[in-house]
């Protein structure tokens, strides 16, 4: 544990930061797996574009899990050791794909990103001017989650518009 490094944390319990980071860590693993499996089972129109986005996001979520785990260790904590704890500690839950259609999968993924944005915004607010290292880390992750939501929403809108155009042309 970084002794002087952690002495610069002001007005926050280190244990509280570790707890919040472990909950975010659970979210990242579940998001990683959700993207991974969505990219495998997805079906329908323009699915290749969706698979490219889902695969890229899966890699980003795994990178986030790595970043969060390293910060938990720096703070003297232990990242969750058992996958069963992911479901117990998660903020955003796990949305198993039910309908494998592209649009429905993108909608599930957008909901997940919106939850991630809310979760990281809360940690950003809490750590601002108090734990600058965690603040910087969660700010970087938050920027990625905002980009994820935007990418998925743009793709979702392109696909639904394309489908509407086809329907119009068939009338
Ligand atoms: Fe993430
Ligand atoms: Fe994300
Ligand atoms: Mg993307």
PDB file of N, CA and C and ligand atoms in Angstrom, residues 27-28 31 57 60-62 64-65 113 116 120 141 144-145 148, ligand 1:
ATOM      1  N   UNK A  27     -19.092  -4.305 -11.872  1.00  0.00           N
ATOM      2  CA  UNK A  27     -19.802  -3.822 -13.070  1.00  0.00           C
ATOM      3  C   UNK A  27     -18.966  -4.038 -14.335  1.00  0.00           C
ATOM      4  N   UNK A  28     -17.678  -3.746 -14.253  1.00  0.00           N
ATOM      5  CA  UNK A  28     -16.826  -3.848 -15.441  1.00  0.00           C
ATOM      6  C   UNK A  28     -16.733  -5.286 -15.943  1.00  0.00           C
ATOM      7  N   UNK A  31     -20.058  -6.157 -17.476  1.00  0.00           N
ATOM      8  CA  UNK A  31     -20.199  -5.454 -18.761  1.00  0.00           C
ATOM      9  C   UNK A  31     -19.334  -6.130 -19.815  1.00  0.00           C
ATOM     10  N   UNK A  57     -15.997  -2.531 -27.313  1.00  0.00           N
ATOM     11  CA  UNK A  57     -16.429  -2.148 -25.970  1.00  0.00           C
ATOM     12  C   UNK A  57     -16.046  -3.220 -24.947  1.00  0.00           C
ATOM     13  N   UNK A  60     -12.616  -2.565 -23.973  1.00  0.00           N
ATOM     14  CA  UNK A  60     -12.541  -1.374 -23.106  1.00  0.00           C
ATOM     15  C   UNK A  60     -12.958  -1.705 -21.673  1.00  0.00           C
ATOM     16  N   UNK A  61     -14.011  -2.506 -21.508  1.00  0.00           N
ATOM     17  CA  UNK A  61     -14.494  -2.822 -20.153  1.00  0.00           C
ATOM     18  C   UNK A  61     -13.457  -3.665 -19.405  1.00  0.00           C
ATOM     19  N   UNK A  62     -12.796  -4.555 -20.122  1.00  0.00           N
ATOM     20  CA  UNK A  62     -11.749  -5.370 -19.486  1.00  0.00           C
ATOM     21  C   UNK A  62     -10.569  -4.470 -19.074  1.00  0.00           C
ATOM     22  N   UNK A  64     -10.874  -1.348 -18.270  1.00  0.00           N
ATOM     23  CA  UNK A  64     -11.363  -0.613 -17.088  1.00  0.00           C
ATOM     24  C   UNK A  64     -11.234  -1.478 -15.829  1.00  0.00           C
ATOM     25  N   UNK A  65     -11.587  -2.766 -15.941  1.00  0.00           N
ATOM     26  CA  UNK A  65     -11.478  -3.675 -14.783  1.00  0.00           C
ATOM     27  C   UNK A  65     -10.027  -3.700 -14.300  1.00  0.00           C
ATOM     28  N   UNK A 113     -24.656   1.189 -20.380  1.00  0.00           N
ATOM     29  CA  UNK A 113     -23.747   2.341 -20.416  1.00  0.00           C
ATOM     30  C   UNK A 113     -24.320   3.512 -19.616  1.00  0.00           C
ATOM     31  N   UNK A 116     -23.556   2.863 -16.117  1.00  0.00           N
ATOM     32  CA  UNK A 116     -22.115   3.074 -15.860  1.00  0.00           C
ATOM     33  C   UNK A 116     -21.809   4.571 -15.747  1.00  0.00           C
ATOM     34  N   UNK A 120     -20.150   6.168 -12.371  1.00  0.00           N
ATOM     35  CA  UNK A 120     -18.856   6.861 -12.358  1.00  0.00           C
ATOM     36  C   UNK A 120     -19.016   8.349 -12.071  1.00  0.00           C
ATOM     37  N   UNK A 141     -12.342   6.878 -17.156  1.00  0.00           N
ATOM     38  CA  UNK A 141     -13.294   5.794 -17.452  1.00  0.00           C
ATOM     39  C   UNK A 141     -14.649   6.393 -17.839  1.00  0.00           C
ATOM     40  N   UNK A 144     -14.823   7.345 -21.375  1.00  0.00           N
ATOM     41  CA  UNK A 144     -15.016   6.169 -22.245  1.00  0.00           C
ATOM     42  C   UNK A 144     -16.479   5.726 -22.248  1.00  0.00           C
ATOM     43  N   UNK A 145     -17.116   5.737 -21.066  1.00  0.00           N
ATOM     44  CA  UNK A 145     -18.510   5.266 -20.983  1.00  0.00           C
ATOM     45  C   UNK A 145     -19.446   6.211 -21.755  1.00  0.00           C
ATOM     46  N   UNK A 148     -19.033   5.291 -25.264  1.00  0.00           N
ATOM     47  CA  UNK A 148     -19.728   4.028 -25.538  1.00  0.00           C
ATOM     48  C   UNK A 148     -21.223   4.265 -25.775  1.00  0.00           C
TER      49      UNK A 148
HETATM   50 FE1  LIG B   1     -16.337   0.361 -18.344  1.00  0.00          FE
END
